[in-house]
CSV table of C-alpha atoms in Angstrom, one decimal:
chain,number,residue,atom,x,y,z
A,1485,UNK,CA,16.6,9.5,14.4
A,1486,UNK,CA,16.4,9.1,10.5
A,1487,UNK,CA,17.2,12.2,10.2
A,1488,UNK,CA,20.6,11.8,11.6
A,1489,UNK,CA,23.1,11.1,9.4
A,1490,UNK,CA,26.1,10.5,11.6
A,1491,UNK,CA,25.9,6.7,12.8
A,1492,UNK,CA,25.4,5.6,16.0
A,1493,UNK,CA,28.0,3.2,18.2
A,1494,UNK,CA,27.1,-0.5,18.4
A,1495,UNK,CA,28.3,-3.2,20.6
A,1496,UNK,CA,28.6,-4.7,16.9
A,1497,UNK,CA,27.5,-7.2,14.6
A,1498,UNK,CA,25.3,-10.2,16.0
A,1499,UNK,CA,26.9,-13.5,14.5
A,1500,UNK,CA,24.3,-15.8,12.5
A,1501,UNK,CA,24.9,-19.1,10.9
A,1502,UNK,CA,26.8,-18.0,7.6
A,1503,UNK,CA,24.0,-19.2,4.6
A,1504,UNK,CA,24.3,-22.2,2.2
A,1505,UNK,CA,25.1,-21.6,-1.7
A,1506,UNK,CA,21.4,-23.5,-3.3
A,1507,UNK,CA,22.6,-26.4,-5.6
A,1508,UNK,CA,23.0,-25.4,-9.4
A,1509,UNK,CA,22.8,-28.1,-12.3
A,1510,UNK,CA,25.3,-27.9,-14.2
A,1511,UNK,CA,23.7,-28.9,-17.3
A,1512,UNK,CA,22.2,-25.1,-17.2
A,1513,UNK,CA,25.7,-24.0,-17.5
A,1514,UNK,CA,27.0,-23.1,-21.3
A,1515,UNK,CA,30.7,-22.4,-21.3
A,1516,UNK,CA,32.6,-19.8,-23.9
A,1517,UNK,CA,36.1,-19.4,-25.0
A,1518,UNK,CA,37.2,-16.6,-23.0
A,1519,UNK,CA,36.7,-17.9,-19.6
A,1520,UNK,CA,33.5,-16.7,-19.2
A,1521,UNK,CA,30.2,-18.6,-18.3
A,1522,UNK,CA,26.4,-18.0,-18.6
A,1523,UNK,CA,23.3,-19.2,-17.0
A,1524,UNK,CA,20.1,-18.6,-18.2
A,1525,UNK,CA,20.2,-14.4,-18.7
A,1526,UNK,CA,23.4,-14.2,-16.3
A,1527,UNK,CA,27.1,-14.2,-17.2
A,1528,UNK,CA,30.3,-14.8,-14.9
A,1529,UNK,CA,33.7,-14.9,-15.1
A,1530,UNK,CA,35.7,-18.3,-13.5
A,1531,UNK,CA,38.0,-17.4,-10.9
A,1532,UNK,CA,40.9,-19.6,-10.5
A,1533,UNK,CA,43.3,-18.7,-7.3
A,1534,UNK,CA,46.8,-19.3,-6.3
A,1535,UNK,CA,47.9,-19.8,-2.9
A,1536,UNK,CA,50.8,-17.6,-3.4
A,1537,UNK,CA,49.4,-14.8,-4.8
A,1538,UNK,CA,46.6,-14.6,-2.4
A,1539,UNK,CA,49.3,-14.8,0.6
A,1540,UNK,CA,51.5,-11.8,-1.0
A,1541,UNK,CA,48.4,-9.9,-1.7
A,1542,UNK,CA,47.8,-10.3,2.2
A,1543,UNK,CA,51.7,-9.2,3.0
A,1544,UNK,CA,51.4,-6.2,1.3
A,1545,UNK,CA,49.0,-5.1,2.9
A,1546,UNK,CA,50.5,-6.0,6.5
A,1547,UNK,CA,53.4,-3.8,4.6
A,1548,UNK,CA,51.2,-1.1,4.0
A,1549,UNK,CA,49.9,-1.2,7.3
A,1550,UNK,CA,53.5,-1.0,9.0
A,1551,UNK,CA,54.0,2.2,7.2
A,1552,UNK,CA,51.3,4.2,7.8
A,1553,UNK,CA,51.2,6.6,11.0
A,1554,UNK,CA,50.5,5.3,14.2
A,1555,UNK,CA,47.0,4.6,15.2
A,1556,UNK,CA,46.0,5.1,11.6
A,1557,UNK,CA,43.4,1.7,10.8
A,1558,UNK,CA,43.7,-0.5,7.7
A,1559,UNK,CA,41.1,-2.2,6.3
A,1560,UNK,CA,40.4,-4.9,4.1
A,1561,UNK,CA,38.0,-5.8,1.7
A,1562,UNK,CA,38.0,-8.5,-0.6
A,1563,UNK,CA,34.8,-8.5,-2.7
A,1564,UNK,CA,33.5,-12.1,-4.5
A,1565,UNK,CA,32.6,-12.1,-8.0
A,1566,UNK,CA,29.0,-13.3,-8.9
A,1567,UNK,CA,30.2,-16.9,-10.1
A,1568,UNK,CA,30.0,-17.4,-6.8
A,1569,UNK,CA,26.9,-17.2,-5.2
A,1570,UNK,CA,25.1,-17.8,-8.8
A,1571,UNK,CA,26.9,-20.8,-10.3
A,1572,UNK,CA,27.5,-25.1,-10.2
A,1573,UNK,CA,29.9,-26.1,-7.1
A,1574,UNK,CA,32.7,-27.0,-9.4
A,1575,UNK,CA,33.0,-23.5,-9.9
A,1576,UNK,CA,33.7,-22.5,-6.7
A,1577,UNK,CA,35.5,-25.3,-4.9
A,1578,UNK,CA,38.8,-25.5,-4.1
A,1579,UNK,CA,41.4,-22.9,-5.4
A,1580,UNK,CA,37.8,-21.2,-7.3
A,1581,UNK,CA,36.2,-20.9,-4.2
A,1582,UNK,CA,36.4,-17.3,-3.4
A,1583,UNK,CA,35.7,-17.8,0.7
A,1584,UNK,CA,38.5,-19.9,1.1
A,1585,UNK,CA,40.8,-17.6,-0.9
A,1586,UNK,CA,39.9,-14.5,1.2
A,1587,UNK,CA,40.2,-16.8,4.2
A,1588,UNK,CA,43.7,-17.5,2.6
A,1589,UNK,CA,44.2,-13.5,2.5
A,1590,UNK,CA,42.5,-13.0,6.1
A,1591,UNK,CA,44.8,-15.6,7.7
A,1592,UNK,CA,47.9,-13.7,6.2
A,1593,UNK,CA,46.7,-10.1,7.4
A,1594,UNK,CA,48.0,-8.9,10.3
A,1595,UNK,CA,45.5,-9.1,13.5
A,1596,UNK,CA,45.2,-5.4,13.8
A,1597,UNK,CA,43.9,-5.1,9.8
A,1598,UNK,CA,40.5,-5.1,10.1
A,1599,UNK,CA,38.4,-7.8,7.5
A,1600,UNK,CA,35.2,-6.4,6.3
A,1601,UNK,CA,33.5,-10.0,5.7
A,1602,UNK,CA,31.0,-8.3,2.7
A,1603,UNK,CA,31.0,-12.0,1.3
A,1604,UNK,CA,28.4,-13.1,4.1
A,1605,UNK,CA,26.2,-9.9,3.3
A,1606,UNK,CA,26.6,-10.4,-0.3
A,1607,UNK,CA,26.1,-14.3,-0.1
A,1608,UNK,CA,22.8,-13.4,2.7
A,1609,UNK,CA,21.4,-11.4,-0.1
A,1610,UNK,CA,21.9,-13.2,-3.4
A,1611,UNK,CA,18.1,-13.3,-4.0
A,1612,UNK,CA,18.6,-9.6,-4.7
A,1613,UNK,CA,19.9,-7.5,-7.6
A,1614,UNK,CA,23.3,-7.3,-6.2
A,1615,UNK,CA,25.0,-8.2,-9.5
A,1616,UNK,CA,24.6,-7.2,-12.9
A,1617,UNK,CA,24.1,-9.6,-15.5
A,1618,UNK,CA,25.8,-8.7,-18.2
A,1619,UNK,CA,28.5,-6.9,-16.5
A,1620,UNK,CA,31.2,-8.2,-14.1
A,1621,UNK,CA,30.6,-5.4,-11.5
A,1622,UNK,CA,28.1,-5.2,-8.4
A,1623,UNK,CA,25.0,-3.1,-8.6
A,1624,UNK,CA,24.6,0.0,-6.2
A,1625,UNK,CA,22.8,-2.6,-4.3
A,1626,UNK,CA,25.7,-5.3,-3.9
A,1627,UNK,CA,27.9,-2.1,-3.1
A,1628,UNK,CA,25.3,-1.2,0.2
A,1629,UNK,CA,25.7,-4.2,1.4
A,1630,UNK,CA,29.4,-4.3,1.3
A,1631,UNK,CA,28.9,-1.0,3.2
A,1632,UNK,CA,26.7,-2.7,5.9
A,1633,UNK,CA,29.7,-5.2,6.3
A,1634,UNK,CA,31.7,-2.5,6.8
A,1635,UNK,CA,29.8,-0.4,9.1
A,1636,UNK,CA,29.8,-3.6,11.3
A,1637,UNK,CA,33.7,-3.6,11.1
A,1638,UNK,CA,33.7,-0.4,12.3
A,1639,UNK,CA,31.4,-0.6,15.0
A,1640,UNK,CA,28.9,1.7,13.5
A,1641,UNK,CA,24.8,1.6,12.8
A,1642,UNK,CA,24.9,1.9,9.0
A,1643,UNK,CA,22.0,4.2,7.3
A,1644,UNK,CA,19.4,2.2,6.1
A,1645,UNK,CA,18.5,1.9,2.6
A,1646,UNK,CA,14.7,3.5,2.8
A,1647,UNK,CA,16.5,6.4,4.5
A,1648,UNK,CA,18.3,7.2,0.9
A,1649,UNK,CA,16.8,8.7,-1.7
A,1650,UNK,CA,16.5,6.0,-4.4
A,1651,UNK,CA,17.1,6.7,-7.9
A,1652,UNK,CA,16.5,4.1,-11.4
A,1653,UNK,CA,18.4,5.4,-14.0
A,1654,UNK,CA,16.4,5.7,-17.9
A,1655,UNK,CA,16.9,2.7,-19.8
A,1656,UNK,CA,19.1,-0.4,-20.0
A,1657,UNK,CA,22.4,-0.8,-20.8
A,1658,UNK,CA,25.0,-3.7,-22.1
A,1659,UNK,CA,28.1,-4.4,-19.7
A,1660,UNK,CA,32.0,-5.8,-19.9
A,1661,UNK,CA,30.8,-9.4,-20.2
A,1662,UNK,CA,28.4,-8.6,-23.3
A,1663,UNK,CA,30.5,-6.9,-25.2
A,1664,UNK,CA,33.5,-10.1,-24.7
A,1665,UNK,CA,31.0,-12.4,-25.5
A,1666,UNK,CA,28.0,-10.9,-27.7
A,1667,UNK,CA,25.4,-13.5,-26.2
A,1668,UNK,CA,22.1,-13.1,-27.4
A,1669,UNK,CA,21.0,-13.8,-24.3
A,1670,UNK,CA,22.3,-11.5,-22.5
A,1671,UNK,CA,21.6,-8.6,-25.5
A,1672,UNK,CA,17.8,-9.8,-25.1
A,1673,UNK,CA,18.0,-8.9,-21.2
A,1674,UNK,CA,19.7,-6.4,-20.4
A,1675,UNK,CA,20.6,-4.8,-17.3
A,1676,UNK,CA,19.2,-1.4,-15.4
A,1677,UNK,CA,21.1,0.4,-12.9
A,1678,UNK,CA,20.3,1.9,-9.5
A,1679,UNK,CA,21.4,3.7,-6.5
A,1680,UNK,CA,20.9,4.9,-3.1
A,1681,UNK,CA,21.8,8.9,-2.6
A,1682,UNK,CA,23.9,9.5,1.0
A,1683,UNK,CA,22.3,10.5,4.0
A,1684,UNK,CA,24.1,14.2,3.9
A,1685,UNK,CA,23.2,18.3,4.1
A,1686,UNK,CA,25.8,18.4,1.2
A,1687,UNK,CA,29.2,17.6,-0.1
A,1688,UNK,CA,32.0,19.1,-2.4
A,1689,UNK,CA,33.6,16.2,-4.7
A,1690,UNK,CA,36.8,17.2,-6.6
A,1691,UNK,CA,38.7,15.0,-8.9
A,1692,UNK,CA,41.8,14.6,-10.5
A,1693,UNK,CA,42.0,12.1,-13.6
A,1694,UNK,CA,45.9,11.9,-13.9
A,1695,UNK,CA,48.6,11.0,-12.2
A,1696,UNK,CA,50.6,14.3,-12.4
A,1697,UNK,CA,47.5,16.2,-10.8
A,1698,UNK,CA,48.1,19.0,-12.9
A,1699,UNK,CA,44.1,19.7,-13.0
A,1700,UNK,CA,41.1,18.9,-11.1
A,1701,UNK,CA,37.3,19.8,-11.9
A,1702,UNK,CA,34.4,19.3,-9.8
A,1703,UNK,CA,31.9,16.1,-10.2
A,1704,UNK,CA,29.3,14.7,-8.3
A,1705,UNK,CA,28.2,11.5,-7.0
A,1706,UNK,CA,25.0,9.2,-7.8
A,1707,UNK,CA,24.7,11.2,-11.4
A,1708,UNK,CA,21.8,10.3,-12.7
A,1709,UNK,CA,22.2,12.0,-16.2
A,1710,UNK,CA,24.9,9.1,-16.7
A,1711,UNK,CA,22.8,6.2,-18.5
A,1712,UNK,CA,23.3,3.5,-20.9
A,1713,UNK,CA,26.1,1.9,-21.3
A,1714,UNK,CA,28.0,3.9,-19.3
A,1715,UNK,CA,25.7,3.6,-16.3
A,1716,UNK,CA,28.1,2.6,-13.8
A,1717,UNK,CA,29.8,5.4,-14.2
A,1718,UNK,CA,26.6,7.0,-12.4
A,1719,UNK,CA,27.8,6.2,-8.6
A,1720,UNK,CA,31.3,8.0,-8.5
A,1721,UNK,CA,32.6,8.4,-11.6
A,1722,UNK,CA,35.4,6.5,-13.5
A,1723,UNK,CA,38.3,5.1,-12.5
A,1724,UNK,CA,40.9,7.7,-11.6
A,1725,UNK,CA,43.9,9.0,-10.0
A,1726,UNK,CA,42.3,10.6,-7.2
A,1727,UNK,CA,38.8,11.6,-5.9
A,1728,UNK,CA,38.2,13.6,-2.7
A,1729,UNK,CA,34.7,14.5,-1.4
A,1730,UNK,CA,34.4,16.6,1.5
A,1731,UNK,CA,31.3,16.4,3.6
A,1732,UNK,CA,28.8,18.7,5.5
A,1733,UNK,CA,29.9,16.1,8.4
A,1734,UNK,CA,31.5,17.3,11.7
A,1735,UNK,CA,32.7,13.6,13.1
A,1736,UNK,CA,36.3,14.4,12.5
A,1737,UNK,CA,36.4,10.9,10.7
A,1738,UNK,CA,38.1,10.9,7.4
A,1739,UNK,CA,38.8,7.3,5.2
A,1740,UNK,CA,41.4,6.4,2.3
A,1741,UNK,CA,39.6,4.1,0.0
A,1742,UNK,CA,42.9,2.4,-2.3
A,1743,UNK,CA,40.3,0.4,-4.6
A,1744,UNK,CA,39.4,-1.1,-8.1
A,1745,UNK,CA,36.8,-0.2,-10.2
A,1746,UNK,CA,34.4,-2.0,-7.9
A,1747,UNK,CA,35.2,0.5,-5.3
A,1748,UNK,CA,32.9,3.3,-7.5
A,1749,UNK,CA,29.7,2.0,-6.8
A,1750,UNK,CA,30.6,1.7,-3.0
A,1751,UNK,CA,32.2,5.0,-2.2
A,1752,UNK,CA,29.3,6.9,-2.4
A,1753,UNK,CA,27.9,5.9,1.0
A,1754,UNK,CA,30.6,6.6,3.1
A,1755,UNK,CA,29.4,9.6,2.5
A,1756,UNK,CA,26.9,8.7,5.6
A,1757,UNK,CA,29.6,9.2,7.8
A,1758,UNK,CA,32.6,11.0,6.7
A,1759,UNK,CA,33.7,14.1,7.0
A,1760,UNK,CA,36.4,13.6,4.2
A,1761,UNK,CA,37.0,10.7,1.7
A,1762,UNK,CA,40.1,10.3,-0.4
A,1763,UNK,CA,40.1,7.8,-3.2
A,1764,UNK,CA,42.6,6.2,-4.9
A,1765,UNK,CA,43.5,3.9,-8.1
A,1766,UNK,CA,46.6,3.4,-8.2
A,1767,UNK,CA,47.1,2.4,-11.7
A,1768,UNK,CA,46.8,6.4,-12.2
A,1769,UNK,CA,47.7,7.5,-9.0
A,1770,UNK,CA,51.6,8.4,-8.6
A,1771,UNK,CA,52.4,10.2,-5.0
A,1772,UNK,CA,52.8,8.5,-2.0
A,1773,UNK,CA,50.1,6.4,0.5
A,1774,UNK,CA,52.5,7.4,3.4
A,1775,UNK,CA,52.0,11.3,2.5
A,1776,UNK,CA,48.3,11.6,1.5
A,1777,UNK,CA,47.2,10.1,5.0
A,1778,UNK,CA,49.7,12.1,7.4
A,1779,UNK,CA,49.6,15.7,5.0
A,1780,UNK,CA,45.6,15.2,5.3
A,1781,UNK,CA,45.8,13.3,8.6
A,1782,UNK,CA,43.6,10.7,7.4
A,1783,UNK,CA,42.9,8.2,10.7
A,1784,UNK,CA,41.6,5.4,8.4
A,1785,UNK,CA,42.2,3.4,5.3
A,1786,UNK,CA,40.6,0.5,3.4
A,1787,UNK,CA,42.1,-1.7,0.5
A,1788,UNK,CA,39.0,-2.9,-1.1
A,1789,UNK,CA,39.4,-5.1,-4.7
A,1790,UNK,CA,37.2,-7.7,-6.0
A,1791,UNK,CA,38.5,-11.0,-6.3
A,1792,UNK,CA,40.1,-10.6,-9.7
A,1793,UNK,CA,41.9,-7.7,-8.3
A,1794,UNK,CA,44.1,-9.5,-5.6
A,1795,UNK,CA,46.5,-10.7,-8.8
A,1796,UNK,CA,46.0,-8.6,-11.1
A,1797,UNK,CA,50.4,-7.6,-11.4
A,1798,UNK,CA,49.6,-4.2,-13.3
A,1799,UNK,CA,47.1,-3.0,-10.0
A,1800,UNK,CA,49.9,-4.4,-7.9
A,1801,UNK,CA,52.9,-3.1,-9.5
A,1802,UNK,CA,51.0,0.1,-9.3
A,1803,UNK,CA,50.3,-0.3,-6.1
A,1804,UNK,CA,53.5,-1.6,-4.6
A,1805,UNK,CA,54.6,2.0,-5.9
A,1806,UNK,CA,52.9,4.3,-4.0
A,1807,UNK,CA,52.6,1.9,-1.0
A,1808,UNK,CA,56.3,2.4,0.0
């Protein structure tokens, strides 16, 4: 029934071969100072990983997991940057490539973490608008389908996307990668944003910007009177200490979403499910993990970063913090 918006149980997700990256030439390719590369209208960031890293990324999180109450579940999700699925081999093979380094971070986890594999979904839909251009984040449509990867984790029928209420924001806007590099290219196409509203009667949203949580104020998700350049601030805000949303749901499901700022554009259709969802950055956020999920007995938490994320040492000091 579509007009249903708790999910139904499935016996899961039906493998399929996993699909092939299409050969790039690199002589497309034109390469800047700052790390960054563009192809025709489309700018990346290289990824370069370390072994290490990725493996004590994957230990904190078996860390985390040990701590939490029992029968609470962990998961993780790692999300690939848009070099790639849209660039020249050489930059994603060996330590760049981004599936062997969450394979690197998978293999570490322990078996009862749950990996939401959102690089097959993303990499299955790559002739879509799932990146932005001149921005390093997903669109609200790269974010669904990291939400389909995760329904499938959890065992769960996710809401389709022509059951949302789909939304274009007015105008264009300039993202993070224009404004480091100040390519004509990508000034001459910019980008447009777009989103998918939740499948739900309603929802309260309150958030708290600091870490002291001396104040909150209400918000809202999928804003559409957030355009231009701030457009991605449209699908749940900023990036903040915490966020909670409560839901016209009765499932008696409630999620922890520890994230990055990728995590914004994604939280919004939980929202299909939940009855309560807490999120978290901790680079703002002070108080303990532990305490949030057993005060508000929440029965499940994610760790979701994009691939930048998983080494970035402020986001980990942070995190390390509040994950003891």
């Amino acid at each position: 029934d579509p007009t249903d918006p708790l999910p139904s149980q499935t016996d899961g997700p039906i493998e399929t071969e996993p699909p092939i990256i299409p050969t790039i030439e690199e002589d497309e390719v034109k390469s800047t100072k700052i790390g960054v590369i563009i192809i025709k209208d489309r700018a990346m960031e290289r990824y370069y990983g370390n072994e290490k890293n990725l493996k004590a990324y994957g230990e904190r999180l078996n860390k985390l997991a040990a701590s939490l109450p029992s029968g609470t579940q962990l998961y993780s999700m790692v999300v690939p940057t848009a070099v790639e699925l849209f660039a020249p081999d050489k930059y994603h093979s060996g330590y760049s490539s981004q599936k062997d380094c969450i394979e690197i971070i998978n293999d570490t986890l322990k078996p009862d973490i749950k990996r939401v594999n959102a690089y097959d979904k993303l990499l299955q839909n790559r002739d879509k608008y799932i990146y932005f251009r001149t921005d390093h984040h997903w669109t609200g449509l790269g974010a669904y389908y990291a939400y389909v990867a995760h329904c499938e984790s959890a065992g769960w029928t996710p809401v389709r996307l022509d059951q949302m209420e789909h939304y274009t924001l007015e105008g264009t806007y300039l993202g993070s990668l224009y404004r480091a590099t100040k390519e004509d290219v990508l000034k001459n196409n910019p980008d447009t944003t777009e989103g998918w509203k939740p499948l739900v009667d309603s929802y309260k949203a309150t958030a708290w910007d600091k870490g002291d949580m001396a104040s909150s104020y209400q918000t809202r998700l999928n804003d559409e009177r957030i355009v231009g350049d701030y457009s991605y601030l449209n699908y749940s805000g900023g990036d903040r200490a915490l966020l909670k949303i409560v839901t016209s749901h009765a499932s008696g499901r409630k999620i922890l979403v520890v994230k990055d700022s990728f995590g914004n554009a994604f939280v919004p259709y939980l929202a299909n499910h939940y009855d309560e969802i807490y999120v978290v950055d901790p680079r703002y956020y002070k108080r303990s993990l532990k305490t949030l999920v057993s005060e508000n007995d929440i029965g499940e938490v994610m760790i979701l970063n994009y691939m930048f994320g998983t080494s970035n040492s402020t986001w980990l000091k942070r995190f390390d913090a509040i994950a003891e």
